[in-house]
PDB file of C-alpha atoms in Angstrom:
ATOM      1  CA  UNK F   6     -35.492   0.524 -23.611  1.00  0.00           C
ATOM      2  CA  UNK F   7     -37.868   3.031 -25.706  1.00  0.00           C
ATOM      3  CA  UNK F   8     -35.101   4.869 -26.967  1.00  0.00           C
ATOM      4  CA  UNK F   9     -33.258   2.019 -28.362  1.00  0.00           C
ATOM      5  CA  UNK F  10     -30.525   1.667 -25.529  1.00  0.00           C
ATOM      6  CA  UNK F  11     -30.036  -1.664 -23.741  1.00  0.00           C
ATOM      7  CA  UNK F  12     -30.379  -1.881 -19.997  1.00  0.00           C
ATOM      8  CA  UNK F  13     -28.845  -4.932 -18.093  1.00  0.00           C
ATOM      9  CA  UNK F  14     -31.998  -5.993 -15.563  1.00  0.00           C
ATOM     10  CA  UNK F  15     -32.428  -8.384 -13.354  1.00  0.00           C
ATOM     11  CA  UNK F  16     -35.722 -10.480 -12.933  1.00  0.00           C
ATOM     12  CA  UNK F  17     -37.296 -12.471  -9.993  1.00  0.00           C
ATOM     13  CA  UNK F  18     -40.191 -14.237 -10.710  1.00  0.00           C
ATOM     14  CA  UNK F  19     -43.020 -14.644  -8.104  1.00  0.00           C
ATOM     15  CA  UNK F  20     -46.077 -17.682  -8.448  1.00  0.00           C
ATOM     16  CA  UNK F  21     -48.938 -16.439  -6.936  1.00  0.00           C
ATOM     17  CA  UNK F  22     -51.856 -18.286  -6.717  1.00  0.00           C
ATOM     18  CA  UNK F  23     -55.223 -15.679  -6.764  1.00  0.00           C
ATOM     19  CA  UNK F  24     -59.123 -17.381  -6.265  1.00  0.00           C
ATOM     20  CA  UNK F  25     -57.496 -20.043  -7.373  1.00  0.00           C
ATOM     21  CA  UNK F  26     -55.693 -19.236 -10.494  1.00  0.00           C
ATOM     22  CA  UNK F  27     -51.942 -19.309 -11.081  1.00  0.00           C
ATOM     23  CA  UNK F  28     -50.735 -15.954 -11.980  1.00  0.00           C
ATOM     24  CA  UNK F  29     -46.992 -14.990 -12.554  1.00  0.00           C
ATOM     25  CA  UNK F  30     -45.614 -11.540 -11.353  1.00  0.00           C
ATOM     26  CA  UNK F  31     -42.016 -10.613 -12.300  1.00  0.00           C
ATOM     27  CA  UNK F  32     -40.120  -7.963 -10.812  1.00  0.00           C
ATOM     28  CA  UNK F  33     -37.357  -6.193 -12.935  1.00  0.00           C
ATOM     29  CA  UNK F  34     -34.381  -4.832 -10.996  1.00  0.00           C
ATOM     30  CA  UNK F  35     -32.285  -2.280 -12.973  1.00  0.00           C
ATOM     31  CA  UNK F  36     -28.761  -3.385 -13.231  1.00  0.00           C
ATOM     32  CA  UNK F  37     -27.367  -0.672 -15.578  1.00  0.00           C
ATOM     33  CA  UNK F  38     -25.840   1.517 -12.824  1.00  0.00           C
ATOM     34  CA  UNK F  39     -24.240  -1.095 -10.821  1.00  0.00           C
ATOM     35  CA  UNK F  40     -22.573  -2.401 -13.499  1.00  0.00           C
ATOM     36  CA  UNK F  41     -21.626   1.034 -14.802  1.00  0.00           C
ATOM     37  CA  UNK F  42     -20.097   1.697 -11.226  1.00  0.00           C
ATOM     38  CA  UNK F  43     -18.225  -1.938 -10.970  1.00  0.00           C
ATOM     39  CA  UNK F  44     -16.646  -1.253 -14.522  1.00  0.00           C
ATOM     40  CA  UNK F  45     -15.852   2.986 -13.185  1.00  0.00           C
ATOM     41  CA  UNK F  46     -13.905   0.836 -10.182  1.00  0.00           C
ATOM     42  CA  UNK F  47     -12.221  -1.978 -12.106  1.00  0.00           C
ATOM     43  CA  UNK F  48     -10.571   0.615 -14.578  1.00  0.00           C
ATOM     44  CA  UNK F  49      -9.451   2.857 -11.440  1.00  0.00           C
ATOM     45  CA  UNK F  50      -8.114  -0.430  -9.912  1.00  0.00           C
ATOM     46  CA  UNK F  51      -6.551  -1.260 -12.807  1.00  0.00           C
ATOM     47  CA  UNK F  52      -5.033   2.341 -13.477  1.00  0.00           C
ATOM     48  CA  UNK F  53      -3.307   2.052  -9.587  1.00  0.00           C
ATOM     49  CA  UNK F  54      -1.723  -1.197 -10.566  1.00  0.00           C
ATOM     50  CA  UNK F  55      -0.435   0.238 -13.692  1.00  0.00           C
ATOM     51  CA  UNK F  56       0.781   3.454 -11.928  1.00  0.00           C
ATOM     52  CA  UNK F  57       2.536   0.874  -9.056  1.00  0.00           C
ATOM     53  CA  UNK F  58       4.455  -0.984 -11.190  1.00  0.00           C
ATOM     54  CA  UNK F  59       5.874   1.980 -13.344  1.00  0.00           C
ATOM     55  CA  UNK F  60       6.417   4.215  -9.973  1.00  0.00           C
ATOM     56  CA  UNK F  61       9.879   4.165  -9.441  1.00  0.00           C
ATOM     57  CA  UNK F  62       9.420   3.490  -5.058  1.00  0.00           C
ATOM     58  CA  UNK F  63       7.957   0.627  -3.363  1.00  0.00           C
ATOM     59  CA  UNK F  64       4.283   1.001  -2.541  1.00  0.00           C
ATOM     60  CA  UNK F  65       2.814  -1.118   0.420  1.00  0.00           C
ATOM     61  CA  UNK F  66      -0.673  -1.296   1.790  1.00  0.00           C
ATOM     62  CA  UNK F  67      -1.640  -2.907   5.246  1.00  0.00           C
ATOM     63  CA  UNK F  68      -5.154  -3.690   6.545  1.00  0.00           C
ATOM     64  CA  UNK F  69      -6.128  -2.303   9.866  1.00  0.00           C
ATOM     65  CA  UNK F  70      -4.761  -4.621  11.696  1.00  0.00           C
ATOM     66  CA  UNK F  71      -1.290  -4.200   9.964  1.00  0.00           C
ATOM     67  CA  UNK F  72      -1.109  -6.633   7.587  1.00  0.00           C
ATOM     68  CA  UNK F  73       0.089  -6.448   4.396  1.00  0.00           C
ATOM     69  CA  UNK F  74      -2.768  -6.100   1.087  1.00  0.00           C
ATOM     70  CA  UNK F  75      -0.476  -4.984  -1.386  1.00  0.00           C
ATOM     71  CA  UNK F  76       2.612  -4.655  -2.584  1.00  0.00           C
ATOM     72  CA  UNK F  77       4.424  -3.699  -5.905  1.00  0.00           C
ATOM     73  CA  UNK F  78       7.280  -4.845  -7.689  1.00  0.00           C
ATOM     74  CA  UNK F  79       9.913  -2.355  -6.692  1.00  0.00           C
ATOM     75  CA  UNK F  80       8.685  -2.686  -2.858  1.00  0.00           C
ATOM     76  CA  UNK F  81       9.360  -6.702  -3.367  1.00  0.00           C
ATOM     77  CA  UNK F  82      13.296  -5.979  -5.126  1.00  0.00           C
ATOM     78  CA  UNK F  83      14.211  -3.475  -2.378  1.00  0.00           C
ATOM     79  CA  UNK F  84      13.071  -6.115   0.262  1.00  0.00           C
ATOM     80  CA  UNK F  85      14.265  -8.947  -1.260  1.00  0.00           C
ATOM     81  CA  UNK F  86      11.262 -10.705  -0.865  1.00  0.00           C
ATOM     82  CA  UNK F  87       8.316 -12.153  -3.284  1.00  0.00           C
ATOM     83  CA  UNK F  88       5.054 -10.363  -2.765  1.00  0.00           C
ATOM     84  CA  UNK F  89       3.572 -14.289  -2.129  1.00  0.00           C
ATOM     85  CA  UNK F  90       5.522 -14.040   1.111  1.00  0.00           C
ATOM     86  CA  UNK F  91       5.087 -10.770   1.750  1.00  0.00           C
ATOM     87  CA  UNK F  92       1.020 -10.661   1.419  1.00  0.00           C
ATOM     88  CA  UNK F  93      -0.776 -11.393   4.650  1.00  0.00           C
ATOM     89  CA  UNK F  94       2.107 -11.016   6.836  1.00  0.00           C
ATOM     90  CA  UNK F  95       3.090  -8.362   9.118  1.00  0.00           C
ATOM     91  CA  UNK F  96       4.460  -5.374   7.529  1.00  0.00           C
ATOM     92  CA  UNK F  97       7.386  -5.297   9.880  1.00  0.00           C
ATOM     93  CA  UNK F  98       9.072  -8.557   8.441  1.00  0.00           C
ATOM     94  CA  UNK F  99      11.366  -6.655   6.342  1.00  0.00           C
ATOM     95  CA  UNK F 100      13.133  -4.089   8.852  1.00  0.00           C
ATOM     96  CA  UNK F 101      16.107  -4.248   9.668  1.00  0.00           C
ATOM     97  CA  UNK F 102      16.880  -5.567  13.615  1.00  0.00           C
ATOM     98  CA  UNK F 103      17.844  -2.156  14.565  1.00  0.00           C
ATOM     99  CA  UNK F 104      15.235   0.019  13.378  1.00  0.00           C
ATOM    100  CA  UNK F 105      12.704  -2.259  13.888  1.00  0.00           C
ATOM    101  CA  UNK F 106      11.588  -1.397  17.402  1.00  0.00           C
ATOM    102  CA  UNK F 107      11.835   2.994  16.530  1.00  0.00           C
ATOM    103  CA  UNK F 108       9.671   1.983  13.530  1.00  0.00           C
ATOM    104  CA  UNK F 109       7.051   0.427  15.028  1.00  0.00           C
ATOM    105  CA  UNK F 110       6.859   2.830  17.794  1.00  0.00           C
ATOM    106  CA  UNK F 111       7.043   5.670  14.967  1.00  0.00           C
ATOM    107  CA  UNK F 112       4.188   3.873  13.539  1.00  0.00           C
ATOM    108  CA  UNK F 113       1.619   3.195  16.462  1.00  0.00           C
ATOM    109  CA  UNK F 114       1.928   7.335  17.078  1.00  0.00           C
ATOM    110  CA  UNK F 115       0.799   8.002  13.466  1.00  0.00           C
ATOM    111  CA  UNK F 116      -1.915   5.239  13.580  1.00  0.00           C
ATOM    112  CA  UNK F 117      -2.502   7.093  17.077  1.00  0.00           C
ATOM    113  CA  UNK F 118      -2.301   9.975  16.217  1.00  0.00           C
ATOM    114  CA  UNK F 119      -4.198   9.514  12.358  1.00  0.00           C
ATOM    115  CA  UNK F 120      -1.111  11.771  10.911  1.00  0.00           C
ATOM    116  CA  UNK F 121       1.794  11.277   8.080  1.00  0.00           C
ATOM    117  CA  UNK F 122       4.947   9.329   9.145  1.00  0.00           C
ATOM    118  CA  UNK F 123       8.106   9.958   7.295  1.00  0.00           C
ATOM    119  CA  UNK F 124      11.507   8.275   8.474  1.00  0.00           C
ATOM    120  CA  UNK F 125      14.679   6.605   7.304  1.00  0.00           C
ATOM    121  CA  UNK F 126      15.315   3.169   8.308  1.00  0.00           C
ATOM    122  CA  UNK F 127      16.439   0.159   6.329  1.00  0.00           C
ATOM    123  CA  UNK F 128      14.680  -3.085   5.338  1.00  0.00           C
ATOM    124  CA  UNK F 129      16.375  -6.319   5.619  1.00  0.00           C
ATOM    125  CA  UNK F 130      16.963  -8.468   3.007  1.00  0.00           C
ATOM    126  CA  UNK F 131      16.912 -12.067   3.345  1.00  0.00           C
ATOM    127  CA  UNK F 132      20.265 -12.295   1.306  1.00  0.00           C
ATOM    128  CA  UNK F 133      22.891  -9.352   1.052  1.00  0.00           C
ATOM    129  CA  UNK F 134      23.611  -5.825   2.572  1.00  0.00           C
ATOM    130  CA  UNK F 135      20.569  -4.327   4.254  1.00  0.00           C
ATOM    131  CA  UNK F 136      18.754  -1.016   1.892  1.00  0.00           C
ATOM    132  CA  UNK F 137      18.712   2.139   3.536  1.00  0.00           C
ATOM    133  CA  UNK F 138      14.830   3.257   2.535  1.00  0.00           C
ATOM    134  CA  UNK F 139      12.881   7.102   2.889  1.00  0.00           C
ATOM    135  CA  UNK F 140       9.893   6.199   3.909  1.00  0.00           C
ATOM    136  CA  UNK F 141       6.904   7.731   4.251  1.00  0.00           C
ATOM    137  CA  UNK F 142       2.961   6.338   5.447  1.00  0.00           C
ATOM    138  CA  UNK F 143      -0.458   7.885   5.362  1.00  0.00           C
ATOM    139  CA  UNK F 144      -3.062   6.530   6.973  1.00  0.00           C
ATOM    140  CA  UNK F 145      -6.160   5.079   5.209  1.00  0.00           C
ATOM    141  CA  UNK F 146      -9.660   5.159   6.571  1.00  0.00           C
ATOM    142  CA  UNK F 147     -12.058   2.532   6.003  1.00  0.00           C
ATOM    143  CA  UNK F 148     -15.552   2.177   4.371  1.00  0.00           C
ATOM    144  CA  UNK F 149     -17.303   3.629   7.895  1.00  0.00           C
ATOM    145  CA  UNK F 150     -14.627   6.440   8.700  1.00  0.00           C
ATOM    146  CA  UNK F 151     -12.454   4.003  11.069  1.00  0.00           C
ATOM    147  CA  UNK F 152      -8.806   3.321  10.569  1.00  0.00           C
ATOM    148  CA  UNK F 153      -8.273   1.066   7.821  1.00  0.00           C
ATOM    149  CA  UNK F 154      -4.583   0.322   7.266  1.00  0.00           C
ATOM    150  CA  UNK F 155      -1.691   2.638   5.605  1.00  0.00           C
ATOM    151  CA  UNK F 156      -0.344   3.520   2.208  1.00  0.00           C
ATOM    152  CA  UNK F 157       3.133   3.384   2.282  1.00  0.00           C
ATOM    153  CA  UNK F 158       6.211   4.216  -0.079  1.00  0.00           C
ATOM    154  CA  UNK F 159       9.720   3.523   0.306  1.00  0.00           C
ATOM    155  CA  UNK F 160      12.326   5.406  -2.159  1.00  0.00           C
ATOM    156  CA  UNK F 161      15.779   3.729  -2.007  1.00  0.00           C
ATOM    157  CA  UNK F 162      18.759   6.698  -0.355  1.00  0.00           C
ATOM    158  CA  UNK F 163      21.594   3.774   0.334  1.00  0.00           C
ATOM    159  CA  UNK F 164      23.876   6.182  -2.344  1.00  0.00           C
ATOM    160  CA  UNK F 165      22.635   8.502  -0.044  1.00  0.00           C
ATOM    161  CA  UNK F 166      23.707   7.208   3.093  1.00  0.00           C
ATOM    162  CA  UNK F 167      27.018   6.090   1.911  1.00  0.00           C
ATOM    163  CA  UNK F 168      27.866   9.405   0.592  1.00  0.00           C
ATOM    164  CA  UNK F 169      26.678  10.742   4.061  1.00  0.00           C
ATOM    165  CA  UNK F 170      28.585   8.105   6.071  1.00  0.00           C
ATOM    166  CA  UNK F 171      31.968   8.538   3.922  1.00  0.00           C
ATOM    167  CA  UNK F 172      31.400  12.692   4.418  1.00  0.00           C
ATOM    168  CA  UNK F 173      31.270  12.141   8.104  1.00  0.00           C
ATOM    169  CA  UNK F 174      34.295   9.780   7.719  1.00  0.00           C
ATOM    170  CA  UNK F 175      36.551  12.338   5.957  1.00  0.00           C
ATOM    171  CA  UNK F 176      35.229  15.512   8.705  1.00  0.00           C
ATOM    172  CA  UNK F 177      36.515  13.388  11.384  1.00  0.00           C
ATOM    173  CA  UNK F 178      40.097  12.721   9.912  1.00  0.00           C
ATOM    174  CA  UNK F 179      40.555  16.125   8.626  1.00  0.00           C
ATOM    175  CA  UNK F 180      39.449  17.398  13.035  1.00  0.00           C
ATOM    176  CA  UNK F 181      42.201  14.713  13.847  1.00  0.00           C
ATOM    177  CA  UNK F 182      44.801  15.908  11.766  1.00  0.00           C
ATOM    178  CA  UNK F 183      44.133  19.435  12.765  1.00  0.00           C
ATOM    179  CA  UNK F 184      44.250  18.228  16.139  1.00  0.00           C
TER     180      UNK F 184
END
């Protein structure tokens, strides 16, 4: 370039054949902001992976259709599961049997509805006690405006729950001894 930068171009050549005489004609495509835009999205790709695998809740992301794009680390120890089972599969996979059916239903209203969901609910591990999970989904809208999957995180409250369940426990022996 004339002030002593370098530009990344692309050229397509073109034969053309005028009164007879080969001529060549090249056209030069500037590649410089393309590839300053593809390197802009690889570092912010790479700054969400780093931020996923030091957040300290699971992170999941779904397509539109509900399957799962993305998982992190923590998501795959609180469900048990390796993320090369859990990508391309339906999100739902790792409920628990009980909450399965309130989720989902929870879920189609905020897809419906385009809104926040936050509930409790537990995921299901393959092996050993179910984990009692906050979790909370935003929707994500594709490259044209549609619906284009969720964001979700799951923080682990089983301490929580325990504590809550043990509380309720001791309330109801202290109204039966009263009684």
């Amino acid at each position: 370039h004339s002030d002593g930068s370098v530009r990344t171009v692309e050229l397509t050549p073109v034969p053309l054949t005028v009164a007879g005489e080969s001529y060549l004609c090249g056209f030069l495509r500037d590649l410089s902001e393309l590839e300053q835009t593809a390197a802009a999205l690889a570092e912010q790709e790479a700054r969400f992976r780093h931020l996923s695998r030091l957040a300290p809740v699971g992170i999941l992301e779904t397509d539109a259709q509900g399957r799962v794009t993305f998982v992190n680390d923590r998501w795959c120890e609180l469900a048990g599961m390796p993320a090369d089972q859990v990508i391309g599969g339906d999100w739902a996979q790792s409920l628990h049997p009980d909450d399965a059916r309130r989720l989902e239903q929870a879920w189609a209203r905020a897809a419906a509805e385009d809104s926040e969901l936050r509930i409790d609910c537990r995921l299901q591990r393959p092996s050993g006690p179910p984990v009692w999970v906050s979790a909370a989904a935003i929707p994500l809208a594709g490259p044209d405006g549609t619906p284009g999957g969720f964001l979700a995180t799951v923080t682990d409250i089983t301490s929580y729950k325990q504590t809550e369940s043990r509380r309720e426990r001791l309330l109801a022996d202290q109204r039966r001894a009263r009684r």
